[in-house]
Short mmCIF file of C-alpha atoms in Angstrom, two decimals:
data_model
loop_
_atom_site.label_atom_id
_atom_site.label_comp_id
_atom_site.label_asym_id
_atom_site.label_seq_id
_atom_site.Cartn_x
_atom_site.Cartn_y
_atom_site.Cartn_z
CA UNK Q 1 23.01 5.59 8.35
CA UNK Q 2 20.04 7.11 6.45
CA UNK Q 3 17.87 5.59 4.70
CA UNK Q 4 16.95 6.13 0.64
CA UNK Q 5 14.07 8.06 0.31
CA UNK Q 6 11.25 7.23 -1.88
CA UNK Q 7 10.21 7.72 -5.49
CA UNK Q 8 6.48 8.66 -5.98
CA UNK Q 9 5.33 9.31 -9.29
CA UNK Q 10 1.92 10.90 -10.02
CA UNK Q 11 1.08 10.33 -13.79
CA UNK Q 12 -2.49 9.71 -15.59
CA UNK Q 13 -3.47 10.70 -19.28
CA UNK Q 14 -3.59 14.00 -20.57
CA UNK Q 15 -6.47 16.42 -19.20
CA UNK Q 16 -7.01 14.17 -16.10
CA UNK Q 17 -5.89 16.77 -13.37
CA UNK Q 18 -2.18 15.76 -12.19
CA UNK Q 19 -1.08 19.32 -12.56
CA UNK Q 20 -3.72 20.62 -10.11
CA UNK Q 21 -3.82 17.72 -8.25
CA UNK Q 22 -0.18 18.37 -7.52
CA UNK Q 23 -0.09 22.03 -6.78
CA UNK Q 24 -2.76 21.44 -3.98
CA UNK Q 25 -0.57 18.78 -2.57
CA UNK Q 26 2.16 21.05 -1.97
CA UNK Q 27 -0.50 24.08 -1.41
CA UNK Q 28 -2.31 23.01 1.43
CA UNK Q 29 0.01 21.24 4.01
CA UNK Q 30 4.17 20.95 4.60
CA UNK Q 31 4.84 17.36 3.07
CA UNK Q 32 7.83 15.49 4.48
CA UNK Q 33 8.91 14.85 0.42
CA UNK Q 34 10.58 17.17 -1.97
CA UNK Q 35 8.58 17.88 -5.73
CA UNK Q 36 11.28 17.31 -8.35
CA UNK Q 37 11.09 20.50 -10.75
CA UNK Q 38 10.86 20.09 -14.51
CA UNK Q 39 13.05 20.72 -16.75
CA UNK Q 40 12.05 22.91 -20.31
CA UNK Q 41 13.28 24.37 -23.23
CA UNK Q 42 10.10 26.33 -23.79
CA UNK Q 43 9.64 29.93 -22.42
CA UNK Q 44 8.44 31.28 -19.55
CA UNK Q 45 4.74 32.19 -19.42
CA UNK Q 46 3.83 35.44 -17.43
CA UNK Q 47 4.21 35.18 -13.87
CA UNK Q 48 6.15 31.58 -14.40
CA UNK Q 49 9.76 31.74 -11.88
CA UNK Q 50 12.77 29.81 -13.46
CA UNK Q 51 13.46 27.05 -10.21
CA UNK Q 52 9.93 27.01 -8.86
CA UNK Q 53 7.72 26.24 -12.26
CA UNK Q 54 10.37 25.08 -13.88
CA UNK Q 55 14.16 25.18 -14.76
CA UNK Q 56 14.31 26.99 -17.88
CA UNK Q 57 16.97 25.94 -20.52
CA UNK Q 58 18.18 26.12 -24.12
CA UNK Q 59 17.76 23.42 -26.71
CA UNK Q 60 21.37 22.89 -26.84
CA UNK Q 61 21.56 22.77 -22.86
CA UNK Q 62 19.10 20.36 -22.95
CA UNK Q 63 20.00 17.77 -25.46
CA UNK Q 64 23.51 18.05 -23.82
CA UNK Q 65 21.90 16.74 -20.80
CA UNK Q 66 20.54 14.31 -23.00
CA UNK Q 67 23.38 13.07 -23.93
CA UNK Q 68 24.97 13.25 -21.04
CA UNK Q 69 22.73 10.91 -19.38
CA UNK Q 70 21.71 13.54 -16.50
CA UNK Q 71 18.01 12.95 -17.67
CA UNK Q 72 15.81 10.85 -15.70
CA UNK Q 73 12.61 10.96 -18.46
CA UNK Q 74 12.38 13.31 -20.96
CA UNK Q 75 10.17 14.02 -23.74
CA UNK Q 76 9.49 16.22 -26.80
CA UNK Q 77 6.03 17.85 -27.73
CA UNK Q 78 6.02 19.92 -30.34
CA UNK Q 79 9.03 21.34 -30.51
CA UNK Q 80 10.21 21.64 -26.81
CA UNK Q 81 11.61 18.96 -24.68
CA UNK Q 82 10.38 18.64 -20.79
CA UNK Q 83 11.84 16.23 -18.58
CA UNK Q 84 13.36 15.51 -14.74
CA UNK Q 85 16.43 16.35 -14.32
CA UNK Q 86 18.35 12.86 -12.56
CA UNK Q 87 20.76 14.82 -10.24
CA UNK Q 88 18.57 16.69 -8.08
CA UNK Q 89 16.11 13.41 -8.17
CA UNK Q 90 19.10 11.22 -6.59
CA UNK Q 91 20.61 13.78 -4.49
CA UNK Q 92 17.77 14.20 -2.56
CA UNK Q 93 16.51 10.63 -2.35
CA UNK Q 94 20.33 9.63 -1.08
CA UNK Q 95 19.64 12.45 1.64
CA UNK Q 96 17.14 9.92 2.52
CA UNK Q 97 14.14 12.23 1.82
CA UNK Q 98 11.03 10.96 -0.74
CA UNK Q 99 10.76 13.03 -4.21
CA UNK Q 100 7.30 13.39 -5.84
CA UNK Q 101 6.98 13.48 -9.72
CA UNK Q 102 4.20 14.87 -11.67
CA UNK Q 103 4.81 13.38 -15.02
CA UNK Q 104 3.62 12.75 -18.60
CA UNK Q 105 2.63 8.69 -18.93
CA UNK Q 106 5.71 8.56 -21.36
CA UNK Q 107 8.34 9.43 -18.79
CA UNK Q 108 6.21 7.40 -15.78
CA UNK Q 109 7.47 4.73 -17.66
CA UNK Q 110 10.93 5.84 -18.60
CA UNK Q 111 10.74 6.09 -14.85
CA UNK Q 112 9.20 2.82 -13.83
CA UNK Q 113 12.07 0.72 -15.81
CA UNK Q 114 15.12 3.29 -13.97
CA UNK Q 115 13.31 2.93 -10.32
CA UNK Q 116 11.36 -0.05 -10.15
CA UNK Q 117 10.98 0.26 -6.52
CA UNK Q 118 9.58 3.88 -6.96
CA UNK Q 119 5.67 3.87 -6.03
CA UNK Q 120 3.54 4.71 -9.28
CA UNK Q 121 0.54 6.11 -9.02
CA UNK Q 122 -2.07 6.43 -12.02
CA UNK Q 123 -4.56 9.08 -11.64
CA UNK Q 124 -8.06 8.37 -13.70
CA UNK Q 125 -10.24 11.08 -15.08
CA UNK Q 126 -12.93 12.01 -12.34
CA UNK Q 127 -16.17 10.33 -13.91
CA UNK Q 128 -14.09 6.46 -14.14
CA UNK Q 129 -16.42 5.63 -11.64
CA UNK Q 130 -19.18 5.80 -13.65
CA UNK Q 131 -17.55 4.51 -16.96
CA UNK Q 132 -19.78 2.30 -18.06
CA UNK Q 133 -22.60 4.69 -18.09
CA UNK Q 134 -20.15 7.46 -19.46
CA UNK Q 135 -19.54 5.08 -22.09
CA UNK Q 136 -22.76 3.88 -23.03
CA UNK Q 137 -24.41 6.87 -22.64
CA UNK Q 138 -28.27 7.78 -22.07
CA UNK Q 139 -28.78 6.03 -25.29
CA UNK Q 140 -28.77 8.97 -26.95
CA UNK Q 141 -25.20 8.36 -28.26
CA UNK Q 142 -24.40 6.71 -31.89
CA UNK Q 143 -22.67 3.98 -31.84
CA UNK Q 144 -19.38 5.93 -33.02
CA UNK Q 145 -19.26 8.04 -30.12
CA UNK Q 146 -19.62 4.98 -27.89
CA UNK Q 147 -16.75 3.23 -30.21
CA UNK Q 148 -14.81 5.91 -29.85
CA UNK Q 149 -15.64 6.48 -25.95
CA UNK Q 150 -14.67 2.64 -25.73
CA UNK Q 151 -11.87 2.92 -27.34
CA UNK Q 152 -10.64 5.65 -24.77
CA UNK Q 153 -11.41 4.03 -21.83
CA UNK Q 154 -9.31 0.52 -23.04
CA UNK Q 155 -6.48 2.66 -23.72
CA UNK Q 156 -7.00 4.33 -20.23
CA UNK Q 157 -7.22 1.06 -18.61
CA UNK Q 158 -4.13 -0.57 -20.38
CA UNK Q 159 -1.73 2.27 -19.09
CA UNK Q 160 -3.67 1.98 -15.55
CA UNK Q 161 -2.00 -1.73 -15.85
CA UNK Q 162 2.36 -0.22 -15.72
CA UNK Q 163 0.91 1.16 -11.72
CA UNK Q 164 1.10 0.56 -8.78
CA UNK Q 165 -2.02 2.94 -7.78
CA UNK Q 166 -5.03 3.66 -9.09
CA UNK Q 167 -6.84 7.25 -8.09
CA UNK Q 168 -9.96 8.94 -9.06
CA UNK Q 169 -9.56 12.39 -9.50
CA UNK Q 170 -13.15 12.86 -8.32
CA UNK Q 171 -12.46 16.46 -6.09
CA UNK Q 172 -8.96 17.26 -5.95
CA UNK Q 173 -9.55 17.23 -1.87
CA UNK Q 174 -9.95 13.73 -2.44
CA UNK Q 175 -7.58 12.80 -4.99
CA UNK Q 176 -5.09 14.39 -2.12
CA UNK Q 177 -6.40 12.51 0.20
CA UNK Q 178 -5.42 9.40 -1.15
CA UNK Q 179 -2.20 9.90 -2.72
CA UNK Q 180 -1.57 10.71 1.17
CA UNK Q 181 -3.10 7.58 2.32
CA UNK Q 182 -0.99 5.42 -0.46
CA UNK Q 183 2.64 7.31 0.89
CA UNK Q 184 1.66 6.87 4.28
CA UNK Q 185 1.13 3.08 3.71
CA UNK Q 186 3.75 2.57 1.39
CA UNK Q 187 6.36 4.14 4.10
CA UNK Q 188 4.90 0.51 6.50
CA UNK Q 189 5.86 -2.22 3.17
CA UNK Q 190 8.07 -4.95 4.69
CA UNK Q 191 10.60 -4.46 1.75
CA UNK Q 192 10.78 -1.08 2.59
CA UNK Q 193 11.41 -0.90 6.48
CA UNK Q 194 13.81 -4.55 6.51
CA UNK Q 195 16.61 -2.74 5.42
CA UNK Q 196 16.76 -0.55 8.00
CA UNK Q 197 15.90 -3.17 11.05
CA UNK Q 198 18.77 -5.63 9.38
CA UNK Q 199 21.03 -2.57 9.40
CA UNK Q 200 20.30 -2.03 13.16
CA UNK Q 201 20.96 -6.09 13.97
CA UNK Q 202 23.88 -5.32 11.49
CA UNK Q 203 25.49 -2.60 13.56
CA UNK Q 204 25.33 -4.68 16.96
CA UNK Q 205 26.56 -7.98 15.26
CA UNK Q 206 29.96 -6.36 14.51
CA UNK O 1 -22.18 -7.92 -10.30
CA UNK O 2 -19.64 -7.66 -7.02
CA UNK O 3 -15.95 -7.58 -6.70
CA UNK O 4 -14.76 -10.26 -4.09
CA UNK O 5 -13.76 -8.95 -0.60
CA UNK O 6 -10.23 -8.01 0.78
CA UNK O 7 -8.47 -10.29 3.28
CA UNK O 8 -6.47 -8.74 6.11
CA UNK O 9 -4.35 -10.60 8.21
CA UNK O 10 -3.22 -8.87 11.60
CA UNK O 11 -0.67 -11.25 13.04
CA UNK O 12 3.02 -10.14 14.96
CA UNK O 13 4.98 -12.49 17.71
CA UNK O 14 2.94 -13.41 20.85
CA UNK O 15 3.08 -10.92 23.34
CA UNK O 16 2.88 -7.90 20.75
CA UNK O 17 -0.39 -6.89 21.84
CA UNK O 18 -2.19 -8.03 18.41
CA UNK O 19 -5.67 -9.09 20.31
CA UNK O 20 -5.71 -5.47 21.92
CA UNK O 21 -5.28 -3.63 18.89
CA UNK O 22 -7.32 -5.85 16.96
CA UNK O 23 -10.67 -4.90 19.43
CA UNK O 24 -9.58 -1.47 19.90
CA UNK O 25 -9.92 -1.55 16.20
CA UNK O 26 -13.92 -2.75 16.17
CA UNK O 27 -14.36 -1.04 18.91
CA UNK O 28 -13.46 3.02 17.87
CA UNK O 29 -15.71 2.92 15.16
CA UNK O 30 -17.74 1.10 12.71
CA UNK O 31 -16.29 -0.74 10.11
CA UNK O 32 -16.23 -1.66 6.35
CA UNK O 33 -14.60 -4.69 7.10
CA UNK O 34 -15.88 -7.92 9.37
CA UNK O 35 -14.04 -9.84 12.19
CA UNK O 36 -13.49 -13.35 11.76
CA UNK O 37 -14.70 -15.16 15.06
CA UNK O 38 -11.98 -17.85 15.40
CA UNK O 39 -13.23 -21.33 16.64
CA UNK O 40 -11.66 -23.24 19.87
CA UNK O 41 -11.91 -26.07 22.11
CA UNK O 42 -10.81 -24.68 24.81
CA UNK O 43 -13.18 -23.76 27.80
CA UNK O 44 -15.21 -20.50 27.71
CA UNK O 45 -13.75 -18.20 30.26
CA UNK O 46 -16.18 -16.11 32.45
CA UNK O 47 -18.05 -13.55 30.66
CA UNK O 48 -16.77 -14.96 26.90
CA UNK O 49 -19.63 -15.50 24.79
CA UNK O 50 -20.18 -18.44 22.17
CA UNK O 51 -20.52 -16.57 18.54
CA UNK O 52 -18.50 -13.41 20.36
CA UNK O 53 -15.42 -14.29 21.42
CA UNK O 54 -14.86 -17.30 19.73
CA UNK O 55 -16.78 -20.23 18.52
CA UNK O 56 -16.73 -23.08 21.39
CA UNK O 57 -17.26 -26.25 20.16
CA UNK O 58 -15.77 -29.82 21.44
CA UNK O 59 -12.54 -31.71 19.67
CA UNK O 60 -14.03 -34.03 17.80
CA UNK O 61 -16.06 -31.50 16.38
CA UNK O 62 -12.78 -29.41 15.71
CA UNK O 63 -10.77 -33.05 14.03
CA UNK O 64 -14.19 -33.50 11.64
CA UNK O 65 -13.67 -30.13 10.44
CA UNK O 66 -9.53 -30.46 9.87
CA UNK O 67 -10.55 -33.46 8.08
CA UNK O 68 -13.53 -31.77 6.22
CA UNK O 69 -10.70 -29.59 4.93
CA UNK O 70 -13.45 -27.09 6.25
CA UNK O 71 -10.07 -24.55 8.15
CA UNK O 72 -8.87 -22.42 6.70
CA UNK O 73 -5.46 -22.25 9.31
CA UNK O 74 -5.55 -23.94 12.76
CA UNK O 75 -3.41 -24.90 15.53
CA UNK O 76 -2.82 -26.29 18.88
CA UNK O 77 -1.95 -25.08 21.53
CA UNK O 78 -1.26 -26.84 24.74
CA UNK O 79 -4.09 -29.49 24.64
CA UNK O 80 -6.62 -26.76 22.78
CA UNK O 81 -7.78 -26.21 18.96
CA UNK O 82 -7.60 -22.46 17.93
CA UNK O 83 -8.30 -22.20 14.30
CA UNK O 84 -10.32 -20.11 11.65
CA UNK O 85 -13.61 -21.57 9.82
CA UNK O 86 -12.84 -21.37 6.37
CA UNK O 87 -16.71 -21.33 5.67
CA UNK O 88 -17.78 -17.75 6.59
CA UNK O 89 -14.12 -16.79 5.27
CA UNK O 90 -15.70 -17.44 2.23
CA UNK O 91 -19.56 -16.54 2.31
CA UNK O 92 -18.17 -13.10 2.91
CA UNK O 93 -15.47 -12.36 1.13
CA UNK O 94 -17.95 -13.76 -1.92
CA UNK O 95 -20.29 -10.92 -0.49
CA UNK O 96 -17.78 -8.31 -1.80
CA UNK O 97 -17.06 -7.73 1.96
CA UNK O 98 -13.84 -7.43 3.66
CA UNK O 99 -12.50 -10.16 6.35
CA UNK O 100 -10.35 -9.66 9.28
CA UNK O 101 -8.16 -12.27 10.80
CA UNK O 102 -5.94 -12.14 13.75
CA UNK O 103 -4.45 -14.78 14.07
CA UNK O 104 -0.81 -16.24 15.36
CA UNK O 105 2.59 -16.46 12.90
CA UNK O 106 2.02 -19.75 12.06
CA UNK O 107 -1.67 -19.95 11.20
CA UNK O 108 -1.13 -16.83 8.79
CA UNK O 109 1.57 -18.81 7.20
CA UNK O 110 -0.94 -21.26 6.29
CA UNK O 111 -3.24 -18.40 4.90
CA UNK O 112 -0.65 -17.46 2.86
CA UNK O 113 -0.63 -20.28 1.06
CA UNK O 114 -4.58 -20.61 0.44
CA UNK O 115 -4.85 -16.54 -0.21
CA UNK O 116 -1.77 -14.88 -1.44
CA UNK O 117 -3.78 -11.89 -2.77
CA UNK O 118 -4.41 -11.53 1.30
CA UNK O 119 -2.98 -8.18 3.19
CA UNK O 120 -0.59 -9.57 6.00
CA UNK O 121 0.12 -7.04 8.46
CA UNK O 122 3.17 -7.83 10.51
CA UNK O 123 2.92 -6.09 14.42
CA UNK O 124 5.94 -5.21 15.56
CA UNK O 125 6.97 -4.82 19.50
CA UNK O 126 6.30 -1.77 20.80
CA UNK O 127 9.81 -0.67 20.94
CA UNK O 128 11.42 -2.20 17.72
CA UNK O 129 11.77 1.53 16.48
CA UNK O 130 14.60 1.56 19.55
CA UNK O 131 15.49 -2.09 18.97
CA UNK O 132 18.78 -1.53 18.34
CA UNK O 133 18.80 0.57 22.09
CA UNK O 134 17.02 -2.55 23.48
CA UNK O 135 19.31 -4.79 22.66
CA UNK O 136 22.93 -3.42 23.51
CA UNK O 137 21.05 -1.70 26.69
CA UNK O 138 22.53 0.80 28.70
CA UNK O 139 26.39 -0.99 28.48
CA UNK O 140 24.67 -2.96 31.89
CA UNK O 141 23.71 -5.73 30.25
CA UNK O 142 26.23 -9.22 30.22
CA UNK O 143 26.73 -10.59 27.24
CA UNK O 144 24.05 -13.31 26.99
CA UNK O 145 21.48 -11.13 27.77
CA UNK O 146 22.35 -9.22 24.40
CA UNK O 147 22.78 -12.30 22.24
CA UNK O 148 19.27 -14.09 23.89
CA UNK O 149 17.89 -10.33 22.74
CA UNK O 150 19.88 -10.57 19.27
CA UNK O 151 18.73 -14.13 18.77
CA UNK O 152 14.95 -12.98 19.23
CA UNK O 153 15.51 -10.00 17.04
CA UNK O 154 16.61 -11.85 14.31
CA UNK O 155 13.73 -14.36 14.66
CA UNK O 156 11.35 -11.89 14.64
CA UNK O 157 12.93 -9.87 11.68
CA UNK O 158 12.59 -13.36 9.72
CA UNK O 159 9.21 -13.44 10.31
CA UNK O 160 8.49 -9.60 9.25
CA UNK O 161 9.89 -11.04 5.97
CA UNK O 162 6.77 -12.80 5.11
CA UNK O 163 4.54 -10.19 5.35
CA UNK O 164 3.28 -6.88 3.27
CA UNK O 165 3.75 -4.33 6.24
CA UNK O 166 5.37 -3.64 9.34
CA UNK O 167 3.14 -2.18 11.89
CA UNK O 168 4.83 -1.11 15.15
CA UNK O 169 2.51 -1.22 17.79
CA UNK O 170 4.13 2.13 20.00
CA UNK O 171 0.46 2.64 20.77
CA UNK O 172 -2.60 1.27 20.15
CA UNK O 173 -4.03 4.59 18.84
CA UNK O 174 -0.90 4.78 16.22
CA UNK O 175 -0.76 0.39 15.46
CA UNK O 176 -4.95 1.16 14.70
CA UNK O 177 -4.71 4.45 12.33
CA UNK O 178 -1.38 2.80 10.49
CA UNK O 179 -4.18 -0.34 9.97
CA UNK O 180 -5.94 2.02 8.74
CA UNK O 181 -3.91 3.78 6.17
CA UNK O 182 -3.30 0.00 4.97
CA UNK O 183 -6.71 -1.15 4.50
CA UNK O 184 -7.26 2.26 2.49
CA UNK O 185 -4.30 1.95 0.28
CA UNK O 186 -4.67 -1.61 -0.53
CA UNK O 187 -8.29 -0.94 -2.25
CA UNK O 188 -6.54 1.50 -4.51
CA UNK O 189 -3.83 -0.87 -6.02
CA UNK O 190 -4.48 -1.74 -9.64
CA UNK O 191 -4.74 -5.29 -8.98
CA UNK O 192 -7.67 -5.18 -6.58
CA UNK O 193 -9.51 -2.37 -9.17
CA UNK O 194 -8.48 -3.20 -12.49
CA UNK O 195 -10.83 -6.13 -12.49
CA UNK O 196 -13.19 -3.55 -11.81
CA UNK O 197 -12.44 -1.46 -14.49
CA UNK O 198 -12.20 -4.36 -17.19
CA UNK O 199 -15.72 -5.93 -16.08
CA UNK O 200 -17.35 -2.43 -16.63
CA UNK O 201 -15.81 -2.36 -20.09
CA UNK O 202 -16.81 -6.10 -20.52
CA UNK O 203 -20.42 -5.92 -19.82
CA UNK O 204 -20.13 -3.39 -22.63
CA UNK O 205 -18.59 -4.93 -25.09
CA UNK O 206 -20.98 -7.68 -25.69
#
């Protein structure tokens, strides 16, 4: 009997990294989890492979997986739609193997209300750390740009509160580091590892 | 201003090996994190040290403190006192520094209670990843053999229950690093930093 794999989703606000963040993951080492490729209705870039950067679709194909209910998240900027596709997500994850997401905040929590028990991970932009002197400056700042700063770093905060995980994208070596640390752990939670030593008591009882 | 310290709880059944991984643990290297010295009537054995091994100290002095409501968890075993000083529990955690306990099943039950923001790291026999091999055997075993086997399977499962993580100790190299990875992860949940983060914006604000 296998056991389901695990849901990690990597999300943070726009600008903040995930992308590259990502890319190293997979760059640098053989992970024992699957990335889950996007889907999008926009076109390739140069150099971009249909099933590696992304599955490439039409409008139509992809509001008829809309509707179909084979999307896990999706969203729309400007006028293409990106999203996970659900079938691949809980093929895999059935196989008993984890599946990493790298994901708009939006569709983190399309996610988070689908997979509750997936591990969410909010990445923060790399000077968090020192917020409070990012935000108030070397007093040279006006009092709008530290408004506005403020007003940033709330919002930032608030979205921080839907994770599990919070992770400073300080160097990307270390952002990687700890996303690693955080799967490793989560793979030791109580609720995750009963299952599988009732199952074993399970088997002998009958 | 400083953000309280973490409290880890290493506890498992007796017999798991939870004292030898908890000084390999000190031991290896230098930590962020301090041991709590647990305090005991019972007799200092040759080469123990008062303030090292454990605090000594006679049973009346052990009752005034139960009384004092000044444990944190305690027991007895046989005709001894073996319990944890709630006092420098406190003082350090306060001190933005991490505390270790390892303590039996029952006494982290009781820290539970007090500290359910606490870590509580379950040890696991060394071969529960076979358990379900240990238990039928090798088709030698009688029957009661397997159900005394089942019986203390189950009990021990039951236990797991009440804890964060499952840490099998197959060695105490692997039990140690899994610690570890724990400790790590647990400083980068959004509970423990989002204070953090909301203090920083605070001291702003005003």
């Amino acid at each position: 009997m296998t056991t389901r794999g695990m849901l990690i989703v990597l999300s943070g606000p726009s600008g903040v990294g995930k992308g590259t963040v990502r890319k190293a993951m997979f760059r640098d080492k053989k992970r024992d989890f699957v990335y889950s490729i996007s889907m999008t209705t926009r076109k390739p870039r140069p150099g971009e492979v249909n099933g590696v950067d992304y599955y490439f679709c039409s409008k139509a194909q992809f509001e008829q997986e809309i509707a179909n209910g084979g999307m896990l998240e999706y969203a729309r900027y400007v006028d293409n739609y990106y999203g996970t596709p659900l079938k691949y997500v809980n093929q895999t994850l059935d196989a008993g193997k984890d599946v990493f997401l790298e994901i708009e905040v939006n569709g983190a929590m399309q996610v988070r209300k689908k997979c509750p028990d997936g591990v969410f991970i909010f990445l923060t932009p790399p000077d968090l750390s020192s917020l409070k002197k990012r935000i108030t400056g070397r007093g040279s700042e006006d009092q709008k740009t530290i408004d506005k700063r403020m007003l940033k770093a709330v919002e930032e905060i608030k979205m921080m509160r839907q994770y599990d995980y919070a992770v400073v994208n300080d160097t990307i070596r270390n952002a990687v580091h700890r996303i690693e640390r955080i799967i490793e752990s989560e793979h030791l939670r109580v609720p995750r590892v009963i299952t599988q030593y009732e199952k074993m008591i399970g088997v002998v009882k009958k």
